[in-house]
CSV table of C-alpha atoms in Angstrom, one decimal:
chain,number,residue,atom,x,y,z
O,1,MET,CA,-14.1,28.7,-7.8
O,2,ASN,CA,-12.9,26.1,-10.3
O,3,PHE,CA,-9.6,24.5,-11.1
O,4,ALA,CA,-8.6,25.1,-14.7
O,5,PRO,CA,-8.6,21.7,-16.6
O,6,THR,CA,-5.3,20.6,-18.1
O,7,PRO,CA,-4.4,17.6,-20.2
O,8,ARG,CA,-3.6,15.6,-17.1
O,9,THR,CA,-7.0,16.4,-15.5
O,10,THR,CA,-9.2,15.7,-18.5
O,11,SER,CA,-10.3,12.3,-19.4
O,12,LEU,CA,-10.6,10.4,-22.6
O,13,ARG,CA,-13.7,8.8,-21.2
O,14,SER,CA,-16.5,9.4,-18.7
O,15,PRO,CA,-16.1,13.2,-18.9
O,16,GLU,CA,-19.5,13.5,-17.3
O,17,LYS,CA,-18.1,12.3,-14.0
O,18,LEU,CA,-15.3,14.9,-13.9
O,19,ARG,CA,-15.6,18.1,-11.9
O,20,TYR,CA,-13.3,20.9,-11.2
O,21,ASP,CA,-14.9,22.9,-8.4
O,22,LYS,CA,-12.8,23.5,-5.3
O,23,ALA,CA,-15.7,23.1,-2.9
O,24,THR,CA,-16.2,19.4,-3.9
O,25,ALA,CA,-12.5,18.7,-4.1
O,26,TYR,CA,-11.9,20.2,-0.7
O,27,ASP,CA,-14.8,18.3,0.9
O,28,VAL,CA,-13.3,15.0,-0.3
O,29,LEU,CA,-9.8,15.9,0.8
O,30,ASP,CA,-11.1,17.0,4.2
O,31,ALA,CA,-13.1,13.8,4.7
O,32,ALA,CA,-10.2,11.4,4.3
O,33,HIS,CA,-6.7,11.2,5.9
O,34,ILE,CA,-4.8,8.7,3.7
O,35,CYS,CA,-3.9,9.5,0.1
O,36,HIS,CA,-2.2,7.3,-2.5
O,37,LEU,CA,0.9,9.2,-3.5
O,38,GLY,CA,2.3,8.3,-6.8
O,39,TYR,CA,5.9,9.2,-7.9
O,40,VAL,CA,8.4,7.9,-10.4
O,41,HIS,CA,11.6,6.2,-9.1
O,42,ASP,CA,14.2,4.9,-11.5
O,43,GLY,CA,11.6,5.2,-14.3
O,44,THR,CA,9.0,3.1,-12.7
O,45,PRO,CA,5.9,4.1,-10.8
O,46,ARG,CA,5.5,3.8,-7.0
O,47,VAL,CA,2.2,4.3,-5.1
O,48,LEU,CA,2.5,4.8,-1.4
O,49,PRO,CA,-0.4,5.2,1.1
O,50,THR,CA,0.5,8.4,3.0
O,51,ALA,CA,-1.0,10.6,5.6
O,52,TYR,CA,-1.8,14.1,4.4
O,53,ALA,CA,-3.5,17.3,5.4
O,54,ARG,CA,-4.9,20.3,3.5
O,55,ILE,CA,-4.2,23.9,4.5
O,56,ASP,CA,-5.9,26.4,2.2
O,57,ASP,CA,-4.8,25.6,-1.3
O,58,ARG,CA,-1.9,23.4,-0.4
O,59,LEU,CA,-1.6,19.7,0.5
O,60,TYR,CA,1.0,18.4,2.9
O,61,PHE,CA,2.5,15.0,3.2
O,62,HIS,CA,4.9,13.7,5.7
O,63,GLY,CA,7.4,10.9,5.8
O,64,SER,CA,10.8,9.9,7.0
O,65,THR,CA,13.7,11.9,5.7
O,66,GLY,CA,15.2,8.6,4.8
O,67,SER,CA,12.4,7.4,2.5
O,68,ARG,CA,12.9,7.3,-1.2
O,69,ALA,CA,10.0,9.7,-2.1
O,70,PHE,CA,11.2,12.3,0.3
O,71,LEU,CA,14.9,11.8,-0.5
O,72,SER,CA,14.2,12.4,-4.2
O,73,ALA,CA,12.4,15.6,-3.4
O,74,ARG,CA,15.4,17.1,-1.7
O,75,ASP,CA,16.6,19.3,-4.5
O,76,GLU,CA,14.1,20.3,-7.1
O,77,GLY,CA,11.0,18.6,-5.6
O,78,VAL,CA,9.3,15.6,-7.0
O,79,GLU,CA,6.5,15.2,-9.5
O,80,VAL,CA,3.6,13.5,-7.8
O,81,CYS,CA,0.0,12.5,-8.3
O,82,ALA,CA,-1.9,12.4,-5.1
O,83,THR,CA,-5.1,10.5,-5.3
O,84,VAL,CA,-7.7,10.4,-2.5
O,85,THR,CA,-10.6,8.0,-2.9
O,86,ILE,CA,-13.6,7.5,-0.7
O,87,GLU,CA,-15.7,4.5,-1.6
O,88,ASP,CA,-19.4,5.1,-1.1
O,89,GLY,CA,-21.0,1.9,-2.4
O,90,ILE,CA,-21.2,-0.9,-4.9
O,91,VAL,CA,-23.5,-0.7,-7.9
O,92,PHE,CA,-25.2,-3.9,-9.1
O,93,ALA,CA,-26.5,-3.7,-12.6
O,94,ARG,CA,-28.4,-6.2,-14.6
O,95,SER,CA,-25.3,-6.6,-16.9
O,96,TRP,CA,-21.7,-7.2,-15.9
O,97,PHE,CA,-20.8,-4.3,-18.0
O,98,HIS,CA,-22.7,-1.7,-15.9
O,99,HIS,CA,-21.5,-2.9,-12.5
O,100,SER,CA,-19.7,-0.1,-10.9
O,101,VAL,CA,-18.5,1.5,-7.6
O,102,ASN,CA,-19.9,4.7,-6.1
O,103,TYR,CA,-17.0,6.9,-5.0
O,104,ARG,CA,-15.6,10.3,-4.7
O,105,CYS,CA,-12.0,10.7,-5.9
O,106,VAL,CA,-9.7,13.7,-6.0
O,107,MET,CA,-6.5,13.6,-8.1
O,108,ALA,CA,-3.9,16.4,-7.6
O,109,HIS,CA,-0.9,16.6,-9.9
O,110,GLY,CA,2.2,18.7,-9.6
O,111,ARG,CA,5.7,19.1,-8.2
O,112,ALA,CA,5.8,18.6,-4.4
O,113,ARG,CA,8.6,20.4,-2.6
O,114,LEU,CA,10.2,19.9,0.8
O,115,VAL,CA,9.1,22.5,3.3
O,116,GLN,CA,12.1,24.2,4.9
O,117,ASP,CA,10.4,26.9,7.0
O,118,PRO,CA,10.2,25.7,10.6
O,119,ASP,CA,6.9,27.4,11.4
O,120,ARG,CA,5.3,26.0,8.2
O,121,ARG,CA,6.6,22.5,8.9
O,122,LEU,CA,5.1,22.6,12.4
O,123,GLN,CA,1.8,24.0,11.1
O,124,ALA,CA,1.6,21.2,8.5
O,125,LEU,CA,2.4,18.5,11.1
O,126,ALA,CA,-0.3,19.9,13.5
O,127,ALA,CA,-2.8,19.8,10.6
O,128,MET,CA,-1.9,16.2,9.9
O,129,ILE,CA,-2.6,15.3,13.6
O,130,ASP,CA,-5.8,17.2,13.6
O,131,THR,CA,-6.9,15.4,10.5
O,132,LEU,CA,-6.9,12.2,12.5
O,133,ALA,CA,-9.1,13.8,15.2
O,134,ASP,CA,-10.0,17.5,15.4
O,135,GLY,CA,-8.2,19.1,18.2
O,136,ARG,CA,-5.7,16.3,18.9
O,137,SER,CA,-2.6,18.3,18.2
O,138,ALA,CA,-3.4,20.5,21.3
O,139,ASP,CA,-3.7,17.3,23.3
O,140,SER,CA,-0.4,15.5,22.6
O,141,ARG,CA,3.3,16.4,22.7
O,142,PRO,CA,4.7,18.4,19.7
O,143,PRO,CA,7.8,17.1,18.1
O,144,SER,CA,11.3,17.5,19.6
O,145,ALA,CA,14.1,18.9,17.6
O,146,LYS,CA,15.4,15.4,17.1
O,147,GLU,CA,12.0,14.1,15.9
O,148,LEU,CA,11.7,17.1,13.5
O,149,ALA,CA,15.1,16.3,12.0
O,150,GLN,CA,13.7,12.9,11.1
O,151,THR,CA,10.5,14.2,9.6
O,152,ALA,CA,10.2,15.4,6.0
O,153,VAL,CA,7.2,17.5,5.0
O,154,LEU,CA,6.3,17.9,1.4
O,155,GLU,CA,4.0,20.6,0.1
O,156,LEU,CA,1.9,20.4,-3.1
O,157,ALA,CA,0.2,23.5,-4.4
O,158,LEU,CA,-3.4,22.5,-5.4
O,159,THR,CA,-3.6,24.0,-8.9
O,160,GLU,CA,-4.0,20.9,-11.2
O,161,VAL,CA,-6.8,19.0,-9.6
O,162,SER,CA,-9.8,17.0,-10.8
O,163,VAL,CA,-12.7,15.4,-8.9
O,164,LYS,CA,-14.7,12.4,-10.0
O,165,VAL,CA,-17.9,11.5,-8.4
O,166,ARG,CA,-20.2,8.5,-9.0
O,167,ARG,CA,-23.4,8.2,-7.1
O,168,GLY,CA,-26.7,6.4,-7.2
O,169,GLY,CA,-28.0,3.2,-8.8
O,170,PRO,CA,-27.1,1.4,-12.0
O,171,ASN,CA,-27.3,2.8,-15.5
O,172,ASP,CA,-28.6,-0.3,-17.2
O,173,ASP,CA,-29.4,-0.4,-20.9
O,174,ALA,CA,-33.1,-0.2,-21.6
O,175,GLU,CA,-33.2,-3.6,-23.2
O,176,ASP,CA,-31.8,-5.1,-20.0
O,177,LEU,CA,-34.4,-3.7,-17.6
O,178,SER,CA,-36.7,-6.8,-17.9
O,179,LEU,CA,-33.9,-9.2,-17.0
O,180,PRO,CA,-34.6,-11.2,-13.8
O,181,HIS,CA,-31.5,-10.0,-11.9
O,182,TRP,CA,-31.7,-7.9,-8.8
O,183,ALA,CA,-30.3,-4.4,-9.4
O,184,GLY,CA,-29.5,-1.5,-7.2
O,185,HIS,CA,-26.7,-0.3,-5.0
O,186,LEU,CA,-25.2,-1.2,-1.7
O,187,PRO,CA,-24.1,1.8,0.4
O,188,LEU,CA,-20.7,1.5,2.2
O,189,ALA,CA,-19.5,3.6,5.0
O,190,THR,CA,-16.4,3.7,7.3
O,191,VAL,CA,-17.4,3.5,10.9
O,192,ALA,CA,-15.3,3.8,14.1
O,193,GLY,CA,-15.5,1.1,16.8
O,194,GLU,CA,-14.9,1.6,20.5
O,195,PRO,CA,-11.6,3.3,21.3
O,196,VAL,CA,-9.1,0.9,22.7
O,197,PRO,CA,-7.0,2.5,25.5
O,198,ASP,CA,-3.3,1.9,25.7
O,199,THR,CA,-1.9,0.2,28.8
O,200,GLY,CA,-2.3,2.5,31.8
O,201,ILE,CA,-4.8,4.7,30.1
O,202,GLY,CA,-8.3,5.4,31.4
O,203,VAL,CA,-11.1,3.9,29.4
O,204,ARG,CA,-12.9,7.3,28.9
O,205,PRO,CA,-11.7,8.7,25.5
O,206,PRO,CA,-11.2,12.4,25.0
O,207,PRO,CA,-14.3,14.3,23.6
O,208,TYR,CA,-12.8,14.7,20.1
O,209,LEU,CA,-13.0,11.0,19.6
O,210,PRO,CA,-16.3,9.5,18.3
A,1,MET,CA,5.4,-19.4,0.3
A,2,ASN,CA,7.2,-16.1,0.2
A,3,PHE,CA,7.8,-13.5,-2.6
A,4,ALA,CA,11.5,-12.9,-3.1
A,5,PRO,CA,12.3,-9.3,-2.0
A,6,THR,CA,13.7,-6.9,-4.7
A,7,PRO,CA,15.0,-3.4,-4.4
A,8,ARG,CA,11.5,-2.1,-5.1
A,9,THR,CA,9.9,-4.2,-2.4
A,10,THR,CA,12.4,-3.4,0.3
A,11,SER,CA,12.2,-0.3,2.4
A,12,LEU,CA,14.8,2.2,3.6
A,13,ARG,CA,12.8,2.5,6.8
A,14,SER,CA,10.2,0.5,8.9
A,15,PRO,CA,11.5,-2.8,7.6
A,16,GLU,CA,9.8,-4.5,10.6
A,17,LYS,CA,6.4,-3.7,9.0
A,18,LEU,CA,7.3,-5.5,5.7
A,19,ARG,CA,6.3,-9.0,5.0
A,20,TYR,CA,6.5,-11.2,1.9
A,21,ASP,CA,4.3,-14.1,2.6
A,22,LYS,CA,1.7,-14.9,-0.1
A,23,ALA,CA,-0.9,-15.9,2.5
A,24,THR,CA,-1.1,-12.4,4.0
A,25,ALA,CA,-0.8,-10.7,0.6
A,26,TYR,CA,-3.6,-12.7,-0.9
A,27,ASP,CA,-5.8,-12.1,2.2
A,28,VAL,CA,-5.5,-8.4,1.8
A,29,LEU,CA,-6.0,-8.5,-2.0
A,30,ASP,CA,-9.1,-10.7,-1.6
A,31,ALA,CA,-10.6,-8.4,1.1
A,32,ALA,CA,-10.7,-5.3,-1.1
A,33,HIS,CA,-11.9,-4.5,-4.6
A,34,ILE,CA,-10.4,-1.2,-5.4
A,35,CYS,CA,-6.7,-0.7,-6.0
A,36,HIS,CA,-4.7,2.4,-6.7
A,37,LEU,CA,-3.0,1.7,-10.0
A,38,GLY,CA,0.1,3.8,-10.6
A,39,TYR,CA,1.7,4.2,-14.1
A,40,VAL,CA,3.9,6.7,-15.8
A,41,HIS,CA,2.5,8.8,-18.6
A,42,ASP,CA,4.6,11.4,-20.4
A,43,GLY,CA,7.2,11.1,-17.7
A,44,THR,CA,4.8,12.0,-14.8
A,45,PRO,CA,3.0,9.7,-12.4
A,46,ARG,CA,-0.7,8.9,-12.5
A,47,VAL,CA,-2.6,7.1,-9.8
A,48,LEU,CA,-6.0,5.7,-10.7
A,49,PRO,CA,-8.5,4.0,-8.5
A,50,THR,CA,-9.4,0.8,-10.4
A,51,ALA,CA,-11.4,-2.3,-9.9
A,52,TYR,CA,-9.4,-5.5,-9.8
A,53,ALA,CA,-9.6,-9.2,-9.0
A,54,ARG,CA,-7.0,-11.9,-8.2
A,55,ILE,CA,-7.0,-15.3,-9.9
A,56,ASP,CA,-4.2,-17.5,-8.5
A,57,ASP,CA,-0.9,-15.6,-8.9
A,58,ARG,CA,-2.2,-13.0,-11.2
A,59,LEU,CA,-4.0,-9.7,-10.7
A,60,TYR,CA,-6.5,-8.4,-13.3
A,61,PHE,CA,-7.6,-4.8,-13.9
A,62,HIS,CA,-10.2,-3.6,-16.3
A,63,GLY,CA,-10.8,-0.3,-18.0
A,64,SER,CA,-12.0,1.3,-21.1
A,65,THR,CA,-10.0,0.5,-24.2
A,66,GLY,CA,-9.9,4.3,-24.7
A,67,SER,CA,-8.3,5.1,-21.4
A,68,ARG,CA,-4.7,6.3,-21.3
A,69,ALA,CA,-3.4,3.5,-19.0
A,70,PHE,CA,-4.8,0.8,-21.2
A,71,LEU,CA,-3.9,2.5,-24.5
A,72,SER,CA,-0.3,2.7,-23.4
A,73,ALA,CA,-0.4,-1.0,-22.5
A,74,ARG,CA,-1.3,-2.0,-26.1
A,75,ASP,CA,2.0,-3.0,-27.3
A,76,GLU,CA,4.6,-4.0,-24.7
A,77,GLY,CA,2.5,-3.7,-21.6
A,78,VAL,CA,2.9,-1.0,-19.1
A,79,GLU,CA,4.9,-0.7,-15.9
A,80,VAL,CA,2.6,-0.4,-12.9
A,81,CYS,CA,2.5,-0.3,-9.2
A,82,ALA,CA,-0.8,-1.6,-7.9
A,83,THR,CA,-1.4,-0.7,-4.3
A,84,VAL,CA,-4.2,-2.0,-2.2
A,85,THR,CA,-4.7,-0.4,1.2
A,86,ILE,CA,-7.2,-1.4,3.9
A,87,GLU,CA,-7.4,1.1,6.8
A,88,ASP,CA,-8.0,-0.6,10.1
A,89,GLY,CA,-7.7,2.2,12.6
A,90,ILE,CA,-6.2,5.4,13.9
A,91,VAL,CA,-3.4,5.3,16.5
A,92,PHE,CA,-3.3,8.1,19.1
A,93,ALA,CA,0.1,8.3,20.8
A,94,ARG,CA,1.2,10.7,23.5
A,95,SER,CA,3.5,12.4,21.1
A,96,TRP,CA,2.6,13.8,17.6
A,97,PHE,CA,5.6,11.8,16.3
A,98,HIS,CA,4.1,8.4,17.1
A,99,HIS,CA,0.6,9.0,15.8
A,100,SER,CA,-0.1,6.5,13.1
A,101,VAL,CA,-2.6,4.5,11.2
A,102,ASN,CA,-3.3,0.8,11.4
A,103,TYR,CA,-3.5,-0.7,7.9
A,104,ARG,CA,-2.8,-3.6,5.7
A,105,CYS,CA,-1.2,-2.7,2.4
A,106,VAL,CA,-0.1,-4.7,-0.6
A,107,MET,CA,2.1,-3.3,-3.3
A,108,ALA,CA,2.6,-5.2,-6.5
A,109,HIS,CA,5.1,-4.1,-9.1
A,110,GLY,CA,5.6,-5.2,-12.7
A,111,ARG,CA,4.7,-5.0,-16.3
A,112,ALA,CA,0.9,-5.4,-16.8
A,113,ARG,CA,-0.1,-6.8,-20.2
A,114,LEU,CA,-3.3,-6.7,-22.1
A,115,VAL,CA,-5.1,-10.0,-22.1
A,116,GLN,CA,-6.0,-11.1,-25.6
A,117,ASP,CA,-7.3,-14.7,-25.0
A,118,PRO,CA,-11.1,-14.4,-25.0
A,119,ASP,CA,-11.7,-17.1,-22.4
A,120,ARG,CA,-9.1,-15.5,-20.0
A,121,ARG,CA,-10.7,-12.1,-20.5
A,122,LEU,CA,-14.1,-13.5,-19.6
A,123,GLN,CA,-12.8,-15.3,-16.6
A,124,ALA,CA,-11.1,-12.2,-15.4
A,125,LEU,CA,-14.2,-10.1,-15.8
A,126,ALA,CA,-16.3,-12.7,-14.0
A,127,ALA,CA,-13.8,-12.6,-11.1
A,128,MET,CA,-14.1,-8.8,-11.0
A,129,ILE,CA,-17.9,-9.1,-10.7
A,130,ASP,CA,-17.6,-11.8,-8.0
A,131,THR,CA,-15.2,-9.6,-6.1
A,132,LEU,CA,-18.1,-7.1,-5.6
A,133,ALA,CA,-20.3,-9.9,-4.3
A,134,ASP,CA,-19.6,-13.6,-4.3
A,135,GLY,CA,-21.7,-15.3,-6.9
A,136,ARG,CA,-22.9,-12.2,-8.7
A,137,SER,CA,-21.4,-13.1,-12.1
A,138,ALA,CA,-23.9,-16.0,-12.4
A,139,ASP,CA,-26.8,-13.7,-11.5
A,140,SER,CA,-26.2,-10.9,-14.2
A,141,ARG,CA,-25.8,-10.7,-17.9
A,142,PRO,CA,-22.4,-11.5,-19.3
A,143,PRO,CA,-20.9,-9.0,-21.8
A,144,SER,CA,-22.0,-8.8,-25.4
A,145,ALA,CA,-19.4,-8.8,-28.2
A,146,LYS,CA,-19.8,-5.0,-28.4
A,147,GLU,CA,-19.2,-4.6,-24.7
A,148,LEU,CA,-16.2,-6.8,-24.8
A,149,ALA,CA,-14.7,-4.8,-27.6
A,150,GLN,CA,-14.9,-1.7,-25.3
A,151,THR,CA,-13.3,-3.4,-22.4
A,152,ALA,CA,-9.6,-3.8,-21.8
A,153,VAL,CA,-8.3,-6.3,-19.3
A,154,LEU,CA,-4.8,-6.0,-18.0
A,155,GLU,CA,-2.9,-8.9,-16.3
A,156,LEU,CA,-0.1,-8.4,-13.8
A,157,ALA,CA,1.8,-11.5,-12.6
A,158,LEU,CA,2.2,-11.4,-8.8
A,159,THR,CA,6.0,-11.9,-8.5
A,160,GLU,CA,7.3,-8.6,-7.0
A,161,VAL,CA,5.1,-8.0,-4.0
A,162,SER,CA,5.4,-6.6,-0.5
A,163,VAL,CA,2.9,-6.4,2.3
A,164,LYS,CA,2.9,-3.9,5.1
A,165,VAL,CA,0.9,-4.4,8.2
A,166,ARG,CA,0.5,-2.1,11.2
A,167,ARG,CA,-1.7,-3.2,14.1
A,168,GLY,CA,-2.4,-2.4,17.7
A,169,GLY,CA,-1.8,0.6,19.9
A,170,PRO,CA,0.8,3.4,20.0
A,171,ASN,CA,4.6,2.8,20.4
A,172,ASP,CA,5.3,5.8,22.6
A,173,ASP,CA,8.7,6.6,24.0
A,174,ALA,CA,9.2,5.5,27.6
A,175,GLU,CA,9.7,9.0,28.8
A,176,ASP,CA,6.3,10.0,27.3
A,177,LEU,CA,4.2,7.4,29.1
A,178,SER,CA,3.5,9.7,32.1
A,179,LEU,CA,2.2,12.5,29.9
A,180,PRO,CA,-1.5,13.3,30.6
A,181,HIS,CA,-2.7,12.6,27.1
A,182,TRP,CA,-5.2,9.8,26.2
A,183,ALA,CA,-3.5,7.2,24.1
A,184,GLY,CA,-4.8,4.2,22.3
A,185,HIS,CA,-6.3,3.3,19.0
A,186,LEU,CA,-9.6,3.7,17.3
A,187,PRO,CA,-10.7,0.7,15.2
A,188,LEU,CA,-12.2,1.6,11.8
A,189,ALA,CA,-14.3,-0.8,9.6
A,190,THR,CA,-16.2,-0.5,6.4
A,191,VAL,CA,-19.8,-1.6,6.8
A,192,ALA,CA,-22.6,-2.1,4.3
A,193,GLY,CA,-25.9,-0.3,4.7
A,194,GLU,CA,-29.3,-1.4,3.5
A,195,PRO,CA,-29.3,-2.4,-0.2
A,196,VAL,CA,-31.1,0.3,-2.3
A,197,PRO,CA,-33.1,-1.4,-5.1
A,198,ASP,CA,-33.3,0.2,-8.5
A,199,THR,CA,-36.6,1.4,-10.0
A,200,GLY,CA,-38.9,-1.6,-10.6
A,201,ILE,CA,-36.8,-4.0,-8.5
A,202,GLY,CA,-38.2,-5.8,-5.5
A,203,VAL,CA,-36.9,-4.8,-2.1
A,204,ARG,CA,-35.6,-8.2,-1.1
A,205,PRO,CA,-31.9,-8.4,-2.1
A,206,PRO,CA,-30.3,-11.6,-3.4
A,207,PRO,CA,-28.7,-13.9,-0.8
A,208,TYR,CA,-25.1,-13.0,-1.7
A,209,LEU,CA,-25.6,-9.4,-0.6
A,210,PRO,CA,-25.1,-8.6,3.1
């Protein structure tokens, strides 16, 4: 299944890196848990790192009911661009020009709306907890009514979505291949360290932590 | 030295996480090499992962002269929000509500302008290469006139900047401390793997690679 390209999801350049298949997009969205949420406030752009989770063809964000992004979504929703980027490496080419970064990036555009349905809100919040560690929502206290009242949940239908992927080594120009500079790529990965227990907590972490 | 807070760099919530000191902001900016660049196009937000470098009190971005963000900067510059986020860990609280992420985040607002001065452009591009690996610009081919003509460099003066930092374990409510759930935090770090040489390149990487 593919997303239908739109003017916002097509590129004036590097169209070869652009993809529209849901499988790749959802793999990237499910591998991260922070997106950069862009919205317009007073005519100027804001980009906020934000927790999110995907449920089927929808993306959920949460925030304080008092934050600007969520306040401005109260009535008719808010136009957003949610970008999730996973950096996979650095590409060293013989020329400055062809230096690059290996990455996977999903951009989702559309109007995010406040979720009002209590069951849906709870489901979205559970998904956000489970995005941090699979199974964690069942092993922690669900929100009280007071906490829920302070929490806004935004929903974005995943309809206008593009994926960009860059992998592998440098694409140097043929005439540069004999230059004496090292070329290749340096893989990067995010790794978890040892869990640090809170005061009064046993050292042994739950099985859903690495 | 501190940045002076403005309406865009103050928060309606979590003001305790906000800081304005240049030292912290520049440490974060110098530790990463991808920012999420937000701008407004046709009234809707766009968020693009973009390479950048800092020189003194200015941030530089580069892109294709044919890309939308850079095209729209041609005349009077373009309003941007450049957000750099480094994720340091995941925070597991006893309650869903207090789950969190440890991170350092810089947000810089302002009007980015195209750099016209050839020396400044070259200096900015060199800084972007050296951001990938310190000393790399001296060990790779500088751009040709043709490559320079395809490369746009944007400059953003760092004047309206905020830093948010969250560290350490969960801030659970006192009445939750006896709940039977593991609580603590999981440190995350980005690590480099073995450099992968390009075809025809010796295995031994240059000294400036990890």
